[in-house]
Tab-separated table of C-alpha atoms in Angstrom:
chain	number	residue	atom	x	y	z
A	1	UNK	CA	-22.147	-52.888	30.811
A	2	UNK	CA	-20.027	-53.376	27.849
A	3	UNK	CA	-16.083	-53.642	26.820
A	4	UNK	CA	-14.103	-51.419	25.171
A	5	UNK	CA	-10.582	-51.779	23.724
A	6	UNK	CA	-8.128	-48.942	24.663
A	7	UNK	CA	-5.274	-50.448	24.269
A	8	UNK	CA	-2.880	-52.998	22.011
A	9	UNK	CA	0.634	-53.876	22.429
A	10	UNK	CA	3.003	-56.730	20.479
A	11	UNK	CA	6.161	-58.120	20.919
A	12	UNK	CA	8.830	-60.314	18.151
A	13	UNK	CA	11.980	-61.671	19.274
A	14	UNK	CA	14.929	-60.929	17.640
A	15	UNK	CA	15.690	-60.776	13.968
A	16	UNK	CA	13.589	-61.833	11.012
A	17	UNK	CA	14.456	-65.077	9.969
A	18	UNK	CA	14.511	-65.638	6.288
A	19	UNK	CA	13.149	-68.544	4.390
A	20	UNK	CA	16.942	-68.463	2.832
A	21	UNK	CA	17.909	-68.610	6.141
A	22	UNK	CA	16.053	-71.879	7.061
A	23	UNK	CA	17.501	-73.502	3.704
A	24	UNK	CA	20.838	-72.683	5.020
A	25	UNK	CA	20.297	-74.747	8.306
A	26	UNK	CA	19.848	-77.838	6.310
A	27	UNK	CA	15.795	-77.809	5.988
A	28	UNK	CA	15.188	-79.242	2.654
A	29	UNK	CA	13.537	-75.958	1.071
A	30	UNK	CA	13.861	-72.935	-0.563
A	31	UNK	CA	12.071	-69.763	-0.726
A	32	UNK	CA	9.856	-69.602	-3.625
A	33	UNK	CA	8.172	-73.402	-2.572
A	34	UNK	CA	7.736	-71.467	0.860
A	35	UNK	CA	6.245	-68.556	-0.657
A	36	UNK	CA	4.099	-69.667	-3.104
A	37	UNK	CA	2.012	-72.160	-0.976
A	38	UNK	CA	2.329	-69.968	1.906
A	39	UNK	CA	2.912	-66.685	1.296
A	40	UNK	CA	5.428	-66.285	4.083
A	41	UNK	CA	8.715	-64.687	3.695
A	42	UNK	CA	10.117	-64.703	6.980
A	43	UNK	CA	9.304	-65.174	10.701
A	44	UNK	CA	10.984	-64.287	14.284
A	45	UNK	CA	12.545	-67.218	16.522
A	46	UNK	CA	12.930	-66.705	20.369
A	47	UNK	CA	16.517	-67.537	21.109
A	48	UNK	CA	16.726	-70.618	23.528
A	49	UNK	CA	15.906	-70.175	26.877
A	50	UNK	CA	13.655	-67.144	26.111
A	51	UNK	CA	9.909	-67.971	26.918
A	52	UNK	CA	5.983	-67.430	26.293
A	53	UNK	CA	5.475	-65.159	29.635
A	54	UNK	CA	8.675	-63.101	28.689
A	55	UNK	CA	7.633	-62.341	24.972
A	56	UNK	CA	3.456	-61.476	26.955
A	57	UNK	CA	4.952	-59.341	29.091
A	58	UNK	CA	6.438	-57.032	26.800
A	59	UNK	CA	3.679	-57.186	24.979
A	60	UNK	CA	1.262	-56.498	28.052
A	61	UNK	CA	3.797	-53.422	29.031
A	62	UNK	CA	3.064	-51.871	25.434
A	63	UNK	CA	-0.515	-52.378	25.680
A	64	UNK	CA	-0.613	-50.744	29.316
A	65	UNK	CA	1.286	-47.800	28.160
A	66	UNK	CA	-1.054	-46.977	25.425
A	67	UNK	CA	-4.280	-47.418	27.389
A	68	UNK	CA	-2.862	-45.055	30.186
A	69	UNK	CA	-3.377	-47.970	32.772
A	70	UNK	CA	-1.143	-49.028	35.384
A	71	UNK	CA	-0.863	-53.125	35.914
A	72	UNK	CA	-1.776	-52.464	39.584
A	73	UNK	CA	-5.292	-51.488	38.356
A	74	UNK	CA	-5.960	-54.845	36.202
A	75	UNK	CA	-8.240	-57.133	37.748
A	76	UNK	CA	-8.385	-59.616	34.902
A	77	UNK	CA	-5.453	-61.320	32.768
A	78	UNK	CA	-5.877	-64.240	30.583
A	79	UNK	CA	-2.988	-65.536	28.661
A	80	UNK	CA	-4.127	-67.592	25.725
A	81	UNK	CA	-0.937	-69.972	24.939
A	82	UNK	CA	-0.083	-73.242	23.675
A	83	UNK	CA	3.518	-73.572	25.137
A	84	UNK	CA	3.508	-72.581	27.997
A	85	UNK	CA	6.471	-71.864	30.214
A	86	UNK	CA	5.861	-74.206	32.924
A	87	UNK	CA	2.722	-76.932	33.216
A	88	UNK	CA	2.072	-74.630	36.255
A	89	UNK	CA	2.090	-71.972	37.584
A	90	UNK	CA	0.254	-70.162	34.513
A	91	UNK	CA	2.313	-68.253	32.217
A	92	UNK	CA	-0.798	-65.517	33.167
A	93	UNK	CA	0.360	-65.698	36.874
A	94	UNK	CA	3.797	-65.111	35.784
A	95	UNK	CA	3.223	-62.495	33.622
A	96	UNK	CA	1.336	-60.816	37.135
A	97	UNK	CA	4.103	-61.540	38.949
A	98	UNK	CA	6.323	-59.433	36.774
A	99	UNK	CA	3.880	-56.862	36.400
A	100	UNK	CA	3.562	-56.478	40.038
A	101	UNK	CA	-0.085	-56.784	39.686
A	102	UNK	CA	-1.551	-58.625	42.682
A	103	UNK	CA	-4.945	-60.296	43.187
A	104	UNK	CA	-6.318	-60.022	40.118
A	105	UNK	CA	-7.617	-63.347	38.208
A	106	UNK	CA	-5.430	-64.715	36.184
A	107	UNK	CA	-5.304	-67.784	34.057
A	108	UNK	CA	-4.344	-69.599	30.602
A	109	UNK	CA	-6.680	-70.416	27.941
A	110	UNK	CA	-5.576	-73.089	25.416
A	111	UNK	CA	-7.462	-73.108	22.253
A	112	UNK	CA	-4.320	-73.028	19.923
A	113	UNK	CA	-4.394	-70.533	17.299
A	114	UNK	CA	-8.545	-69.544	17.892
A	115	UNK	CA	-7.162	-68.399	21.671
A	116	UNK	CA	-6.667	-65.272	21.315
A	117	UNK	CA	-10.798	-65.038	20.246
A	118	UNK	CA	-11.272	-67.640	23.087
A	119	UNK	CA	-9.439	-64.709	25.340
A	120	UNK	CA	-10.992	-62.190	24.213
A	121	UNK	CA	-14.555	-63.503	24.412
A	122	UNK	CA	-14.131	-64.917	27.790
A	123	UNK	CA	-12.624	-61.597	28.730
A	124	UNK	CA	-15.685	-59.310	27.820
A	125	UNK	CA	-17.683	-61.560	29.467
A	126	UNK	CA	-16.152	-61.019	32.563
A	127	UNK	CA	-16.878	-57.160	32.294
A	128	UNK	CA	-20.284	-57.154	30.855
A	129	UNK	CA	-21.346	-59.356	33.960
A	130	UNK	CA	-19.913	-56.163	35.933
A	131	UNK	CA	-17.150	-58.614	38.047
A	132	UNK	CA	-14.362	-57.084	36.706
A	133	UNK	CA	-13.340	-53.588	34.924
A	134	UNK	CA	-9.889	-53.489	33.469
A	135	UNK	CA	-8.474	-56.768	31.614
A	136	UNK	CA	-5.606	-57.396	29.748
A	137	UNK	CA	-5.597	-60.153	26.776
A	138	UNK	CA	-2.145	-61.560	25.772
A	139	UNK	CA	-1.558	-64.021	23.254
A	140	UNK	CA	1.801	-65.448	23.529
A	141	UNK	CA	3.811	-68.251	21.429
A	142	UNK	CA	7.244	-69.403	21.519
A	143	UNK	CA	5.988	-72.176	18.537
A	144	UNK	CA	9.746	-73.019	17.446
A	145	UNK	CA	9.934	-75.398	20.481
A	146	UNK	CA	7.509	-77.748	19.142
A	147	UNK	CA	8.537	-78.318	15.595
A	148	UNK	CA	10.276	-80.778	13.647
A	149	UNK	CA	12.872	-79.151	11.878
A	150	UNK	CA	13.430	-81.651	9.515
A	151	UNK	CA	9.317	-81.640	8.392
A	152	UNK	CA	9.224	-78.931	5.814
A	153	UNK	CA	5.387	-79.029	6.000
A	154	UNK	CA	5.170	-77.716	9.139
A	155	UNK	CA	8.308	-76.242	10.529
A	156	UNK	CA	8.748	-73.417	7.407
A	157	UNK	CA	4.920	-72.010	8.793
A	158	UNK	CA	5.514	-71.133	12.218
A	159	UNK	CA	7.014	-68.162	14.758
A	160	UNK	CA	7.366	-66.409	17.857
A	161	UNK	CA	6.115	-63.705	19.446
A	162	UNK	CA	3.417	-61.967	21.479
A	163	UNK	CA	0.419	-59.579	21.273
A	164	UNK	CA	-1.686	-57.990	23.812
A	165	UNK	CA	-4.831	-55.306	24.420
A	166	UNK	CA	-6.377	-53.855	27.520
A	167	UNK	CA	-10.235	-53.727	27.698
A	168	UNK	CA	-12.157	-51.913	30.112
A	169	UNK	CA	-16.116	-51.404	31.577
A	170	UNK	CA	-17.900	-48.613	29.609
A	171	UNK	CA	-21.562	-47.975	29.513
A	172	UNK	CA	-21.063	-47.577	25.345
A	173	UNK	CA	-20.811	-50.678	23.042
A	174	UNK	CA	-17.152	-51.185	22.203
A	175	UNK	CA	-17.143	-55.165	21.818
A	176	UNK	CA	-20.302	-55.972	19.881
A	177	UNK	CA	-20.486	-59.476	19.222
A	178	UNK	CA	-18.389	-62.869	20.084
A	179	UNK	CA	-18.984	-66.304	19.245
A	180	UNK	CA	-16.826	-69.263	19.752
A	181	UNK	CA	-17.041	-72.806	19.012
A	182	UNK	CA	-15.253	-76.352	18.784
A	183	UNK	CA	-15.199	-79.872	16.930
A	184	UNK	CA	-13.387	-82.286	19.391
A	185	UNK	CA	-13.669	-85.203	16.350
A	186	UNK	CA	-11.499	-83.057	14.013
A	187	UNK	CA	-8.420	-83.634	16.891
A	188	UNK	CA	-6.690	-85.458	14.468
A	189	UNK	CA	-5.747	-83.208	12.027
A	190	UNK	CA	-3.433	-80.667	13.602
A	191	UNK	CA	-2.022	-82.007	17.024
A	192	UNK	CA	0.820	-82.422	19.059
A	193	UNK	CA	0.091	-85.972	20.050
A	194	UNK	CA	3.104	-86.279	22.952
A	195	UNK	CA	2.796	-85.643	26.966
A	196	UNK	CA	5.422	-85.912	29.815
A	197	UNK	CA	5.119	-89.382	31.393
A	198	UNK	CA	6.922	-90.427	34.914
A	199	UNK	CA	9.264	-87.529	33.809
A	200	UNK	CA	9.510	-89.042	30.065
A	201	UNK	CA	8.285	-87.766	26.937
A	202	UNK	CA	6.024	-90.084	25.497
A	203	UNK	CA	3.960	-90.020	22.267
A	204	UNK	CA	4.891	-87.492	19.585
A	205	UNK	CA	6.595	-84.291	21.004
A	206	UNK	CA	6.160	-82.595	17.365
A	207	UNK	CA	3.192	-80.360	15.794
A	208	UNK	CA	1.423	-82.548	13.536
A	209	UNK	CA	-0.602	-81.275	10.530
A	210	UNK	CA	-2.577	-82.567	7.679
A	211	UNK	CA	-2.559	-79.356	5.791
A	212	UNK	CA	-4.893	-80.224	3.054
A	213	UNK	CA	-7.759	-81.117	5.689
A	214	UNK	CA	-7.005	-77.607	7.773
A	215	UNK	CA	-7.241	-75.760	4.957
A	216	UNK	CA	-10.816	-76.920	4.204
A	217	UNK	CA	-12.071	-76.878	7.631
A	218	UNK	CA	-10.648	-73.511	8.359
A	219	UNK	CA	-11.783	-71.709	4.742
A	220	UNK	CA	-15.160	-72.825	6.009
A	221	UNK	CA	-15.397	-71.868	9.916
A	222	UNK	CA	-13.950	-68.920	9.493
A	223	UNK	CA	-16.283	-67.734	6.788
A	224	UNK	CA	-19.161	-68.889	9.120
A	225	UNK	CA	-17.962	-67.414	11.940
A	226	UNK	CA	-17.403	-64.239	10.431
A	227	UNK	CA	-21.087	-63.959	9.046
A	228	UNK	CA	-22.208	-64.976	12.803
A	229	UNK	CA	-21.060	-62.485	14.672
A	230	UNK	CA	-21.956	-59.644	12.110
A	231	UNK	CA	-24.896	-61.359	12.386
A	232	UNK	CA	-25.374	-60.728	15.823
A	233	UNK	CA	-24.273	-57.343	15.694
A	234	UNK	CA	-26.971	-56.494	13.135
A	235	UNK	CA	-24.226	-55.963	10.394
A	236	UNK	CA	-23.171	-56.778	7.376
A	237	UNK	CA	-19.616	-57.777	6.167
A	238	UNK	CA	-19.559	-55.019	4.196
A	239	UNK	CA	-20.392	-52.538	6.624
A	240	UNK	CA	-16.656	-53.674	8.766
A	241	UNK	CA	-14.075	-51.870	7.594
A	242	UNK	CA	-10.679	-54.171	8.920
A	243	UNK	CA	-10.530	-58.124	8.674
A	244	UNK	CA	-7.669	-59.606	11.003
A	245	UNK	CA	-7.774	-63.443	10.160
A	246	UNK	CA	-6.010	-65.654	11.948
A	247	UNK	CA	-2.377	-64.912	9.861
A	248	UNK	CA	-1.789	-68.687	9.023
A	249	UNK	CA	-1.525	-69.311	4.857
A	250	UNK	CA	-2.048	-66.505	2.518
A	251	UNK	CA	-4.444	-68.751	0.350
A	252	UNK	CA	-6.763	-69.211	3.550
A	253	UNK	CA	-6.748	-65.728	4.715
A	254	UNK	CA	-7.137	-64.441	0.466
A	255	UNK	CA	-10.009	-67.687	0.237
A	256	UNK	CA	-11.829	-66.804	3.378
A	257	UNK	CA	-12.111	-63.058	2.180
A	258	UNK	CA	-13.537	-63.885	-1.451
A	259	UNK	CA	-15.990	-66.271	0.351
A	260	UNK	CA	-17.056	-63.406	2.906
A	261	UNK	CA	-17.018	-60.792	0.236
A	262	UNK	CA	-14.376	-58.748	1.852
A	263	UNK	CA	-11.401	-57.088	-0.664
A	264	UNK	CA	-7.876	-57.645	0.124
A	265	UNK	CA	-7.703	-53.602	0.843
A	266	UNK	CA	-9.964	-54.552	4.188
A	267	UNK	CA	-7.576	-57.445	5.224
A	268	UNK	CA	-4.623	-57.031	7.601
A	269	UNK	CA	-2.229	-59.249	6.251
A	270	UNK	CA	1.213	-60.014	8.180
A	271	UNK	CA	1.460	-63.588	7.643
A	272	UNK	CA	4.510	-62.803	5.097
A	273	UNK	CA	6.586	-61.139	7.964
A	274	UNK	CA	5.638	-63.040	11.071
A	275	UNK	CA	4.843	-66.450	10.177
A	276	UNK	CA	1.764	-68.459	11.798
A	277	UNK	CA	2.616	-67.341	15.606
A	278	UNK	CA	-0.983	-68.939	16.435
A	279	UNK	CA	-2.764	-67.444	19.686
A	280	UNK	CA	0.043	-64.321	19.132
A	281	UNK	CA	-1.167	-63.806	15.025
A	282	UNK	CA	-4.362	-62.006	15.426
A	283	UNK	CA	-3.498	-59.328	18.236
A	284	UNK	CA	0.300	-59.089	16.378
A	285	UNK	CA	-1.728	-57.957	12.943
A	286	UNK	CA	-3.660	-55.685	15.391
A	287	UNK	CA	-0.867	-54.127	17.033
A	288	UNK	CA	0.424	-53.134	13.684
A	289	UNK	CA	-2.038	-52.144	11.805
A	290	UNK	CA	-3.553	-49.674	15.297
A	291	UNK	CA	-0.233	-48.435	15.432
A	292	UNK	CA	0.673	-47.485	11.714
A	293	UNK	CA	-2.675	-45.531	11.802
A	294	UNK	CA	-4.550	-48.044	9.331
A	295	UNK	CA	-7.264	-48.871	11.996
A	296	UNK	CA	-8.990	-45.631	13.666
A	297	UNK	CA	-11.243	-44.824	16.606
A	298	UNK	CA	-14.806	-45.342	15.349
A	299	UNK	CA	-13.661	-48.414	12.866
A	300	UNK	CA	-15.301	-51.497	12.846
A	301	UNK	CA	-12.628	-54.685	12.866
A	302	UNK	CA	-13.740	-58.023	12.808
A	303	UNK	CA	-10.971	-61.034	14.619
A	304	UNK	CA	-11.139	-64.680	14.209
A	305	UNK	CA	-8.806	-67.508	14.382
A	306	UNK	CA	-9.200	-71.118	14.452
A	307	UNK	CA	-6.946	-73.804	15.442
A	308	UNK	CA	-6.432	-77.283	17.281
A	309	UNK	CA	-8.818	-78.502	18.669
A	310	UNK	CA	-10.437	-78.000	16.361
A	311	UNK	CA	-11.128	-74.284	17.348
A	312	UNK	CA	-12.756	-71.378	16.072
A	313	UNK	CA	-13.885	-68.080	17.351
A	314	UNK	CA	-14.271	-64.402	16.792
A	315	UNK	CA	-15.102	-60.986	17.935
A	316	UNK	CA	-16.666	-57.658	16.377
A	317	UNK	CA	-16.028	-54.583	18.440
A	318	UNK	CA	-15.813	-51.003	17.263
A	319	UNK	CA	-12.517	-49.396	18.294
């Protein structure tokens, strides 16, 4: 039994948000030092009180409507976030709720920014074991609520939003090859080192990043990563014809693709319009690039993100 993807969906609140925009709420910045060490241009910002399960769902409700399946008929729906609307329920039980979808398993998966591979490998799992037959995957992020808005470092990088695909049991190979991994001693370089406490924040509530040590670490995993699960497919890099990279920094998604060998012509790129929206970055690029016709039925795309933890993961499947 394998899993095939028939299905993707994304979601961005409101309006782009320009990096002149950001200078003009008093962050100490300006567009060109944004762009050139980033390569982003602008991202989208949930307006307050607008959450992670509400940005999912619309995501999820695109994703249904392409792959033809009503939410009734899901039996499987992991959420991968990081902010979460509530410590519990699960933003994935809220997103069933509003779907109408009862009984089906649901639950969160928090890998950061490598979650949405997490999801997805956990996911296909599930239906090559021949539990469970129709899943939907939903990365959600409402990242603006954990940033310091006076730390240009980290709060210029970041945005909303939400991506989704449905997979489903076939007896031909859709999702080829997974692999996922972690490095719990590498926790210190990208955190958010703060927790509720007898009702009280304590710690850090803020994203924390030492951007010169993610850089390195991801460049590397994500090349490795990349070569594994080709690996295990019985392919080579050249032989894929889409890279989605986790959309964090232009210079790791350009220095990951030099290292794997892959041109910029084979890399979805939307880092520049969406920001880093973390476990929402990879199925957001997705989204796009199924729906503007760049990625066709019979393609080979290779996913992969990495993130806090530190995570890493990705997937091979042939759409």
């Amino acid at each position: 039994m394998y899993s095939r993807l028939i299905g993707t969906g994304s979601f961005l609140p409101g309006n782009p948000v320009s990096n002149a925009d950001l200078a003009g709420r008093g962050i100490d910045t300006n567009d060109d030092w944004i762009v050139t060490r980033t390569g982003i241009r602008s991202r989208h910002l949930a307006a307050p009180g607008v959450t992670s399960s509400e940005l999912g769902l619309e995501a999820a409700r695109r994703a249904l409507d392409m792959a033809g399946v009503d939410a009734a008929d899901l039996d499987l729906i992991i959420v991968a976030t990081s902010t979460p609307d509530f410590i519990f329920p699960s933003t994935a039980c809220l997103i069933q709720g509003k779907l109408g979808n009862k009984g089906a398993t649901a639950f969160d998966v928090q890998a950061v920014c490598a979650g949405f591979a997490y999801a997805l490998g956990i996911a296909d799992k599930f239906i090559a074991s021949g539990s469970h037959k129709k899943a939907l995957v939903i990365g959600a992020e409402v990242f603006s609520r954990i940033l310091d808005w006076q730390d240009r470092g980290t709060c210029v990088l970041f945005g909303d939003g939400a991506g989704a695909i449905v997979l489903e049991a076939s007896d031909k190979p859709g999702i080829l090859a997974t692999a996922l991994h972690a490095d719990g001693s590498q926790s210190g370089i990208l955190n958010v080192p703060g927790q509720i406490c007898g009702g009280q924040v304590t710690g850090d509530p803020f994203l924390r990043m030492d951007g010169q040590a993610v850089f390195k670490f991801a460049v590397r995993v994500l090349s490795e990563v990349a070569e594994e699960v080709c690996a295990a497919a019985g392919l080579s890099t050249a032989e894929v014809d889409w890279l989605i990279p986790h959309q964090a920094n232009i210079r790791i998604i350009e220095a990951t693709g030099k290292k794997l060998g892959v041109d910029r012509g084979r890399i979805i790129v939307t880092v520049d319009r969406h920001g880093n929206t973390s476990a929402a970055s990879v199925p957001l690029a997705l989204d796009e690039a199924v729906r503007d016709g760049r990625i066709r039925r019979g393609q080979k795309v290779l996913v992969e993100g990495v993130g806090g933890g530190f995570t890493w993961g990705a997937a091979l499947f042939e759409f």
